[in-house]
């Protein structure tokens, strides 16, 4: 803790399996002169007791056995100033893709999810149909969906013979010992007419221009004949 009043330091702590961890708040040495400090540890809004104290350090020890112990923990030091720190205990985050994956009707699309540094127990893919979330597995249209695991940390979903109905949001879910983490991807399926539109527009402009030139020449010849 740097001793800056009114600010809160934050730290993310990633956990994938059961463990015992110690969270500690230590006051910077140049603020060791602060006396009569009231130290409070909280999990969310629930006050918990610290079990270890040294001259300028206060710690708690946590036994993380399941997801119920994940979440936010904070320590607050009150005296002449109020200083605090926030710890966020969370399962590993899953990387999907921020930008939509774009493909065309009749083609195929491959979506990828990754877990960096942590190995999931299992992967599951979902598709969103309105408000319903449908799991994609081997029994769901085997000739439509193919799921491949490049490694334990990477999963691929391949969708074959794309149609406009495949357009939408998909989820990949990684299961860890302490909970589940999701990544979302968006698939945009375009009609085959989309790439042809600029070409057709150019063709239309050329046809119109040629027609105008032809009519002008016909008019000119007719005018000359009349003269």
PDB file of C-alpha atoms in Angstrom:
ATOM      1  CA  UNK A   1       0.000   0.000   0.000  1.00  0.00           C
ATOM      2  CA  UNK A   2       1.553   3.286  -1.117  1.00  0.00           C
ATOM      3  CA  UNK A   3      -0.320   5.414   1.363  1.00  0.00           C
ATOM      4  CA  UNK A   4      -2.305   7.512  -1.106  1.00  0.00           C
ATOM      5  CA  UNK A   5      -5.504   8.452   0.686  1.00  0.00           C
ATOM      6  CA  UNK A   6      -8.800   7.936  -1.143  1.00  0.00           C
ATOM      7  CA  UNK A   7      -7.380   5.532  -3.719  1.00  0.00           C
ATOM      8  CA  UNK A   8      -7.560   1.760  -3.861  1.00  0.00           C
ATOM      9  CA  UNK A   9      -4.933  -0.563  -5.272  1.00  0.00           C
ATOM     10  CA  UNK A  10      -6.312  -3.508  -7.243  1.00  0.00           C
ATOM     11  CA  UNK A  11      -4.897  -6.946  -8.005  1.00  0.00           C
ATOM     12  CA  UNK A  12      -6.373  -9.824 -10.029  1.00  0.00           C
ATOM     13  CA  UNK A  13      -5.530 -13.337  -8.828  1.00  0.00           C
ATOM     14  CA  UNK A  14      -6.273 -16.250 -11.177  1.00  0.00           C
ATOM     15  CA  UNK A  15      -6.941 -19.702  -9.709  1.00  0.00           C
ATOM     16  CA  UNK A  16      -7.949 -22.864 -11.554  1.00  0.00           C
ATOM     17  CA  UNK A  17      -7.773 -25.488  -8.785  1.00  0.00           C
ATOM     18  CA  UNK A  18      -8.218 -25.823  -5.014  1.00  0.00           C
ATOM     19  CA  UNK A  19      -5.441 -24.183  -3.054  1.00  0.00           C
ATOM     20  CA  UNK A  20      -4.523 -22.238   0.080  1.00  0.00           C
ATOM     21  CA  UNK A  21      -3.476 -18.647  -0.499  1.00  0.00           C
ATOM     22  CA  UNK A  22      -2.453 -15.739   1.674  1.00  0.00           C
ATOM     23  CA  UNK A  23      -3.491 -12.171   0.964  1.00  0.00           C
ATOM     24  CA  UNK A  24      -1.384  -9.487   2.564  1.00  0.00           C
ATOM     25  CA  UNK A  25      -1.547  -5.713   2.832  1.00  0.00           C
ATOM     26  CA  UNK A  26       1.772  -4.086   3.683  1.00  0.00           C
ATOM     27  CA  UNK A  27       2.154  -0.386   4.331  1.00  0.00           C
ATOM     28  CA  UNK A  28       5.072   1.274   2.546  1.00  0.00           C
ATOM     29  CA  UNK A  29       7.977   1.962   4.932  1.00  0.00           C
ATOM     30  CA  UNK A  30       7.760   5.733   4.529  1.00  0.00           C
ATOM     31  CA  UNK A  31       4.253   5.537   6.077  1.00  0.00           C
ATOM     32  CA  UNK A  32       5.319   3.426   9.039  1.00  0.00           C
ATOM     33  CA  UNK A  33       4.875   6.480  11.285  1.00  0.00           C
ATOM     34  CA  UNK A  34       1.091   6.161  11.018  1.00  0.00           C
ATOM     35  CA  UNK A  35      -0.197   4.938  14.359  1.00  0.00           C
ATOM     36  CA  UNK A  36      -3.475   3.591  15.775  1.00  0.00           C
ATOM     37  CA  UNK A  37      -4.557   2.135  12.465  1.00  0.00           C
ATOM     38  CA  UNK A  38      -7.848   0.284  12.336  1.00  0.00           C
ATOM     39  CA  UNK A  39      -7.524  -2.544   9.814  1.00  0.00           C
ATOM     40  CA  UNK A  40     -10.588  -4.203   8.293  1.00  0.00           C
ATOM     41  CA  UNK A  41     -10.675  -7.161   5.896  1.00  0.00           C
ATOM     42  CA  UNK A  42     -13.841  -7.880   3.927  1.00  0.00           C
ATOM     43  CA  UNK A  43     -15.088 -10.488   1.508  1.00  0.00           C
ATOM     44  CA  UNK A  44     -17.594  -8.529  -0.533  1.00  0.00           C
ATOM     45  CA  UNK A  45     -19.507  -6.694   2.202  1.00  0.00           C
ATOM     46  CA  UNK A  46     -18.834  -9.323   4.891  1.00  0.00           C
ATOM     47  CA  UNK A  47     -16.175  -8.444   7.482  1.00  0.00           C
ATOM     48  CA  UNK A  48     -13.580 -11.134   8.182  1.00  0.00           C
ATOM     49  CA  UNK A  49     -10.699 -11.222  10.659  1.00  0.00           C
ATOM     50  CA  UNK A  50      -7.036 -11.082   9.715  1.00  0.00           C
ATOM     51  CA  UNK A  51      -4.991 -13.849  11.280  1.00  0.00           C
ATOM     52  CA  UNK A  52      -1.476 -12.495  10.966  1.00  0.00           C
ATOM     53  CA  UNK A  53       0.036  -9.120  11.791  1.00  0.00           C
ATOM     54  CA  UNK A  54       3.542  -7.758  11.729  1.00  0.00           C
ATOM     55  CA  UNK A  55       4.623  -4.192  12.305  1.00  0.00           C
ATOM     56  CA  UNK A  56       3.362  -2.847   8.970  1.00  0.00           C
ATOM     57  CA  UNK A  57       1.643  -5.882   7.439  1.00  0.00           C
ATOM     58  CA  UNK A  58      -1.763  -7.537   7.832  1.00  0.00           C
ATOM     59  CA  UNK A  59      -2.624 -10.887   6.247  1.00  0.00           C
ATOM     60  CA  UNK A  60      -5.443 -13.382   5.871  1.00  0.00           C
ATOM     61  CA  UNK A  61      -5.160 -17.005   4.825  1.00  0.00           C
ATOM     62  CA  UNK A  62      -7.851 -18.517   2.618  1.00  0.00           C
ATOM     63  CA  UNK A  63      -8.643 -22.123   1.789  1.00  0.00           C
ATOM     64  CA  UNK A  64     -10.150 -22.003  -1.702  1.00  0.00           C
ATOM     65  CA  UNK A  65     -11.940 -25.309  -2.284  1.00  0.00           C
ATOM     66  CA  UNK A  66     -14.724 -24.252  -4.659  1.00  0.00           C
ATOM     67  CA  UNK A  67     -16.144 -21.270  -6.530  1.00  0.00           C
ATOM     68  CA  UNK A  68     -18.027 -20.019  -3.453  1.00  0.00           C
ATOM     69  CA  UNK A  69     -14.750 -18.616  -2.108  1.00  0.00           C
ATOM     70  CA  UNK A  70     -13.948 -16.665  -5.262  1.00  0.00           C
ATOM     71  CA  UNK A  71     -14.814 -12.997  -5.591  1.00  0.00           C
ATOM     72  CA  UNK A  72     -13.557  -9.735  -4.145  1.00  0.00           C
ATOM     73  CA  UNK A  73     -11.559  -9.303  -0.945  1.00  0.00           C
ATOM     74  CA  UNK A  74     -10.442  -5.980   0.453  1.00  0.00           C
ATOM     75  CA  UNK A  75      -8.329  -4.562   3.238  1.00  0.00           C
ATOM     76  CA  UNK A  76      -8.858  -1.025   4.527  1.00  0.00           C
ATOM     77  CA  UNK A  77      -6.553   0.897   6.853  1.00  0.00           C
ATOM     78  CA  UNK A  78      -8.151   3.773   8.743  1.00  0.00           C
ATOM     79  CA  UNK A  79      -6.292   6.352  10.812  1.00  0.00           C
ATOM     80  CA  UNK A  80      -5.173   9.824   9.904  1.00  0.00           C
ATOM     81  CA  UNK A  81      -5.794   8.668   6.339  1.00  0.00           C
ATOM     82  CA  UNK A  82      -7.808   5.854   4.762  1.00  0.00           C
ATOM     83  CA  UNK A  83      -5.948   3.487   2.480  1.00  0.00           C
ATOM     84  CA  UNK A  84      -7.317   0.352   0.824  1.00  0.00           C
ATOM     85  CA  UNK A  85      -6.516  -2.516  -1.532  1.00  0.00           C
ATOM     86  CA  UNK A  86      -8.819  -4.826  -3.484  1.00  0.00           C
ATOM     87  CA  UNK A  87      -8.085  -8.429  -4.512  1.00  0.00           C
ATOM     88  CA  UNK A  88     -10.157 -10.201  -7.175  1.00  0.00           C
ATOM     89  CA  UNK A  89     -10.030 -14.018  -7.070  1.00  0.00           C
ATOM     90  CA  UNK A  90     -11.239 -15.456 -10.374  1.00  0.00           C
ATOM     91  CA  UNK A  91     -11.053 -18.494 -12.643  1.00  0.00           C
ATOM     92  CA  UNK A  92      -8.894 -18.152 -15.796  1.00  0.00           C
ATOM     93  CA  UNK A  93     -10.327 -15.981 -18.549  1.00  0.00           C
ATOM     94  CA  UNK A  94     -11.022 -17.486 -21.961  1.00  0.00           C
ATOM     95  CA  UNK A  95      -9.919 -15.714 -25.110  1.00  0.00           C
ATOM     96  CA  UNK A  96     -12.411 -15.742 -27.957  1.00  0.00           C
ATOM     97  CA  UNK A  97     -12.462 -13.121 -30.709  1.00  0.00           C
ATOM     98  CA  UNK A  98     -13.651  -9.547 -30.398  1.00  0.00           C
ATOM     99  CA  UNK A  99     -14.366  -8.960 -34.096  1.00  0.00           C
ATOM    100  CA  UNK A 100     -17.062 -11.005 -35.869  1.00  0.00           C
ATOM    101  CA  UNK A 101     -16.002 -13.966 -38.014  1.00  0.00           C
ATOM    102  CA  UNK A 102     -17.272 -13.319 -41.550  1.00  0.00           C
ATOM    103  CA  UNK A 103     -18.012 -16.051 -44.092  1.00  0.00           C
ATOM    104  CA  UNK A 104     -20.413 -16.772 -46.972  1.00  0.00           C
ATOM    105  CA  UNK A 105     -23.353 -19.082 -47.486  1.00  0.00           C
ATOM    106  CA  UNK A 106     -22.222 -22.559 -48.512  1.00  0.00           C
ATOM    107  CA  UNK A 107     -18.725 -22.084 -47.083  1.00  0.00           C
ATOM    108  CA  UNK A 108     -17.439 -23.242 -43.673  1.00  0.00           C
ATOM    109  CA  UNK A 109     -16.244 -21.259 -40.649  1.00  0.00           C
ATOM    110  CA  UNK A 110     -13.801 -22.128 -37.860  1.00  0.00           C
ATOM    111  CA  UNK A 111     -14.047 -20.535 -34.412  1.00  0.00           C
ATOM    112  CA  UNK A 112     -11.276 -20.806 -31.821  1.00  0.00           C
ATOM    113  CA  UNK A 113     -11.107 -20.415 -28.038  1.00  0.00           C
ATOM    114  CA  UNK A 114      -7.920 -20.461 -25.958  1.00  0.00           C
ATOM    115  CA  UNK A 115      -6.948 -20.689 -22.289  1.00  0.00           C
ATOM    116  CA  UNK A 116      -3.489 -19.265 -21.668  1.00  0.00           C
ATOM    117  CA  UNK A 117      -1.411 -20.807 -18.888  1.00  0.00           C
ATOM    118  CA  UNK A 118      -4.218 -22.975 -17.487  1.00  0.00           C
ATOM    119  CA  UNK A 119      -5.563 -26.315 -18.693  1.00  0.00           C
ATOM    120  CA  UNK A 120      -9.363 -26.812 -18.571  1.00  0.00           C
ATOM    121  CA  UNK A 121     -10.854 -30.124 -17.511  1.00  0.00           C
ATOM    122  CA  UNK A 122     -13.287 -29.954 -20.449  1.00  0.00           C
ATOM    123  CA  UNK A 123     -14.577 -27.653 -23.185  1.00  0.00           C
ATOM    124  CA  UNK A 124     -18.192 -27.119 -24.274  1.00  0.00           C
ATOM    125  CA  UNK A 125     -19.559 -25.121 -27.207  1.00  0.00           C
ATOM    126  CA  UNK A 126     -22.983 -23.434 -27.266  1.00  0.00           C
ATOM    127  CA  UNK A 127     -25.049 -21.663 -29.883  1.00  0.00           C
ATOM    128  CA  UNK A 128     -27.617 -18.994 -29.032  1.00  0.00           C
ATOM    129  CA  UNK A 129     -31.066 -19.506 -30.538  1.00  0.00           C
ATOM    130  CA  UNK A 130     -33.201 -16.571 -29.436  1.00  0.00           C
ATOM    131  CA  UNK A 131     -33.175 -16.737 -25.643  1.00  0.00           C
ATOM    132  CA  UNK A 132     -32.210 -20.418 -25.649  1.00  0.00           C
ATOM    133  CA  UNK A 133     -28.637 -21.702 -25.249  1.00  0.00           C
ATOM    134  CA  UNK A 134     -28.078 -24.994 -27.086  1.00  0.00           C
ATOM    135  CA  UNK A 135     -25.058 -27.211 -26.398  1.00  0.00           C
ATOM    136  CA  UNK A 136     -23.162 -28.357 -29.484  1.00  0.00           C
ATOM    137  CA  UNK A 137     -21.887 -31.933 -29.162  1.00  0.00           C
ATOM    138  CA  UNK A 138     -21.362 -35.080 -31.215  1.00  0.00           C
ATOM    139  CA  UNK A 139     -25.077 -35.878 -31.191  1.00  0.00           C
ATOM    140  CA  UNK A 140     -26.071 -32.478 -32.616  1.00  0.00           C
ATOM    141  CA  UNK A 141     -25.862 -32.687 -36.421  1.00  0.00           C
ATOM    142  CA  UNK A 142     -22.529 -34.468 -36.833  1.00  0.00           C
ATOM    143  CA  UNK A 143     -22.461 -33.494 -40.516  1.00  0.00           C
ATOM    144  CA  UNK A 144     -22.848 -29.824 -39.544  1.00  0.00           C
ATOM    145  CA  UNK A 145     -20.567 -29.272 -36.523  1.00  0.00           C
ATOM    146  CA  UNK A 146     -17.040 -30.603 -35.955  1.00  0.00           C
ATOM    147  CA  UNK A 147     -15.257 -29.971 -32.640  1.00  0.00           C
ATOM    148  CA  UNK A 148     -11.475 -30.432 -32.526  1.00  0.00           C
ATOM    149  CA  UNK A 149      -9.056 -29.975 -29.637  1.00  0.00           C
ATOM    150  CA  UNK A 150      -5.739 -28.803 -31.027  1.00  0.00           C
ATOM    151  CA  UNK A 151      -4.369 -29.080 -27.487  1.00  0.00           C
ATOM    152  CA  UNK A 152      -5.861 -29.190 -23.994  1.00  0.00           C
ATOM    153  CA  UNK A 153      -5.738 -25.377 -23.966  1.00  0.00           C
ATOM    154  CA  UNK A 154      -7.268 -24.772 -27.411  1.00  0.00           C
ATOM    155  CA  UNK A 155     -10.608 -25.822 -28.927  1.00  0.00           C
ATOM    156  CA  UNK A 156     -11.972 -25.367 -32.470  1.00  0.00           C
ATOM    157  CA  UNK A 157     -15.584 -25.401 -33.662  1.00  0.00           C
ATOM    158  CA  UNK A 158     -16.002 -25.907 -37.420  1.00  0.00           C
ATOM    159  CA  UNK A 159     -19.421 -25.194 -38.940  1.00  0.00           C
ATOM    160  CA  UNK A 160     -20.043 -26.712 -42.365  1.00  0.00           C
ATOM    161  CA  UNK A 161     -22.375 -25.652 -45.203  1.00  0.00           C
ATOM    162  CA  UNK A 162     -23.181 -22.258 -43.760  1.00  0.00           C
ATOM    163  CA  UNK A 163     -26.657 -20.790 -44.094  1.00  0.00           C
ATOM    164  CA  UNK A 164     -28.168 -17.522 -42.880  1.00  0.00           C
ATOM    165  CA  UNK A 165     -29.572 -19.469 -39.890  1.00  0.00           C
ATOM    166  CA  UNK A 166     -25.998 -20.029 -38.653  1.00  0.00           C
ATOM    167  CA  UNK A 167     -25.546 -16.277 -38.261  1.00  0.00           C
ATOM    168  CA  UNK A 168     -25.369 -15.292 -34.573  1.00  0.00           C
ATOM    169  CA  UNK A 169     -23.530 -15.616 -31.252  1.00  0.00           C
ATOM    170  CA  UNK A 170     -21.624 -18.684 -30.043  1.00  0.00           C
ATOM    171  CA  UNK A 171     -20.088 -19.476 -26.647  1.00  0.00           C
ATOM    172  CA  UNK A 172     -17.162 -21.635 -25.652  1.00  0.00           C
ATOM    173  CA  UNK A 173     -17.073 -22.705 -22.010  1.00  0.00           C
ATOM    174  CA  UNK A 174     -14.016 -24.068 -20.190  1.00  0.00           C
ATOM    175  CA  UNK A 175     -14.537 -26.112 -17.029  1.00  0.00           C
ATOM    176  CA  UNK A 176     -11.947 -25.765 -14.266  1.00  0.00           C
ATOM    177  CA  UNK A 177     -11.862 -27.362 -10.831  1.00  0.00           C
ATOM    178  CA  UNK A 178     -12.964 -24.069  -9.265  1.00  0.00           C
ATOM    179  CA  UNK A 179     -15.619 -23.097 -11.791  1.00  0.00           C
ATOM    180  CA  UNK A 180     -16.393 -22.280 -15.399  1.00  0.00           C
ATOM    181  CA  UNK A 181     -15.260 -19.505 -17.676  1.00  0.00           C
ATOM    182  CA  UNK A 182     -16.826 -18.389 -20.971  1.00  0.00           C
ATOM    183  CA  UNK A 183     -15.707 -16.711 -24.160  1.00  0.00           C
ATOM    184  CA  UNK A 184     -18.086 -15.461 -26.826  1.00  0.00           C
ATOM    185  CA  UNK A 185     -17.707 -15.241 -30.587  1.00  0.00           C
ATOM    186  CA  UNK A 186     -19.951 -13.793 -33.283  1.00  0.00           C
ATOM    187  CA  UNK A 187     -20.444 -15.338 -36.723  1.00  0.00           C
ATOM    188  CA  UNK A 188     -21.652 -13.224 -39.646  1.00  0.00           C
ATOM    189  CA  UNK A 189     -22.907 -15.197 -42.655  1.00  0.00           C
ATOM    190  CA  UNK A 190     -23.198 -13.160 -45.845  1.00  0.00           C
ATOM    191  CA  UNK A 191     -25.153 -13.928 -49.001  1.00  0.00           C
ATOM    192  CA  UNK A 192     -23.155 -14.743 -52.136  1.00  0.00           C
ATOM    193  CA  UNK A 193     -24.751 -11.689 -53.701  1.00  0.00           C
ATOM    194  CA  UNK A 194     -22.873  -9.367 -51.327  1.00  0.00           C
ATOM    195  CA  UNK A 195     -19.468  -9.516 -53.085  1.00  0.00           C
ATOM    196  CA  UNK A 196     -21.229  -9.333 -56.484  1.00  0.00           C
ATOM    197  CA  UNK A 197     -23.080  -6.099 -55.710  1.00  0.00           C
ATOM    198  CA  UNK A 198     -20.140  -3.744 -56.493  1.00  0.00           C
ATOM    199  CA  UNK A 199     -19.485  -5.629 -59.743  1.00  0.00           C
ATOM    200  CA  UNK A 200     -23.161  -5.518 -60.758  1.00  0.00           C
ATOM    201  CA  UNK A 201     -23.260  -1.807 -59.965  1.00  0.00           C
ATOM    202  CA  UNK A 202     -20.301  -1.185 -62.277  1.00  0.00           C
ATOM    203  CA  UNK A 203     -21.876  -3.323 -65.025  1.00  0.00           C
ATOM    204  CA  UNK A 204     -25.126  -1.362 -64.680  1.00  0.00           C
ATOM    205  CA  UNK A 205     -23.252   1.950 -64.983  1.00  0.00           C
ATOM    206  CA  UNK A 206     -21.425   0.732 -68.100  1.00  0.00           C
ATOM    207  CA  UNK A 207     -24.700  -0.466 -69.705  1.00  0.00           C
ATOM    208  CA  UNK A 208     -26.364   2.881 -68.993  1.00  0.00           C
ATOM    209  CA  UNK A 209     -23.375   4.786 -70.414  1.00  0.00           C
ATOM    210  CA  UNK A 210     -23.247   2.634 -73.564  1.00  0.00           C
ATOM    211  CA  UNK A 211     -27.024   3.065 -74.048  1.00  0.00           C
ATOM    212  CA  UNK A 212     -26.724   6.846 -73.720  1.00  0.00           C
ATOM    213  CA  UNK A 213     -23.870   6.935 -76.274  1.00  0.00           C
ATOM    214  CA  UNK A 214     -25.818   4.680 -78.667  1.00  0.00           C
ATOM    215  CA  UNK A 215     -28.976   6.779 -78.414  1.00  0.00           C
ATOM    216  CA  UNK A 216     -26.976   9.966 -78.897  1.00  0.00           C
ATOM    217  CA  UNK A 217     -25.361   8.565 -82.050  1.00  0.00           C
ATOM    218  CA  UNK A 218     -28.759   7.428 -83.371  1.00  0.00           C
ATOM    219  CA  UNK A 219     -30.162  10.892 -82.694  1.00  0.00           C
ATOM    220  CA  UNK A 220     -27.178  12.555 -84.399  1.00  0.00           C
ATOM    221  CA  UNK A 221     -27.507  10.375 -87.506  1.00  0.00           C
ATOM    222  CA  UNK A 222     -31.251  10.998 -87.680  1.00  0.00           C
ATOM    223  CA  UNK A 223     -30.687  14.732 -87.383  1.00  0.00           C
ATOM    224  CA  UNK A 224     -28.102  14.664 -90.157  1.00  0.00           C
ATOM    225  CA  UNK A 225     -30.459  12.689 -92.393  1.00  0.00           C
ATOM    226  CA  UNK A 226     -33.267  15.150 -91.852  1.00  0.00           C
ATOM    227  CA  UNK A 227     -30.915  18.033 -92.667  1.00  0.00           C
TER     228      UNK A 227
END
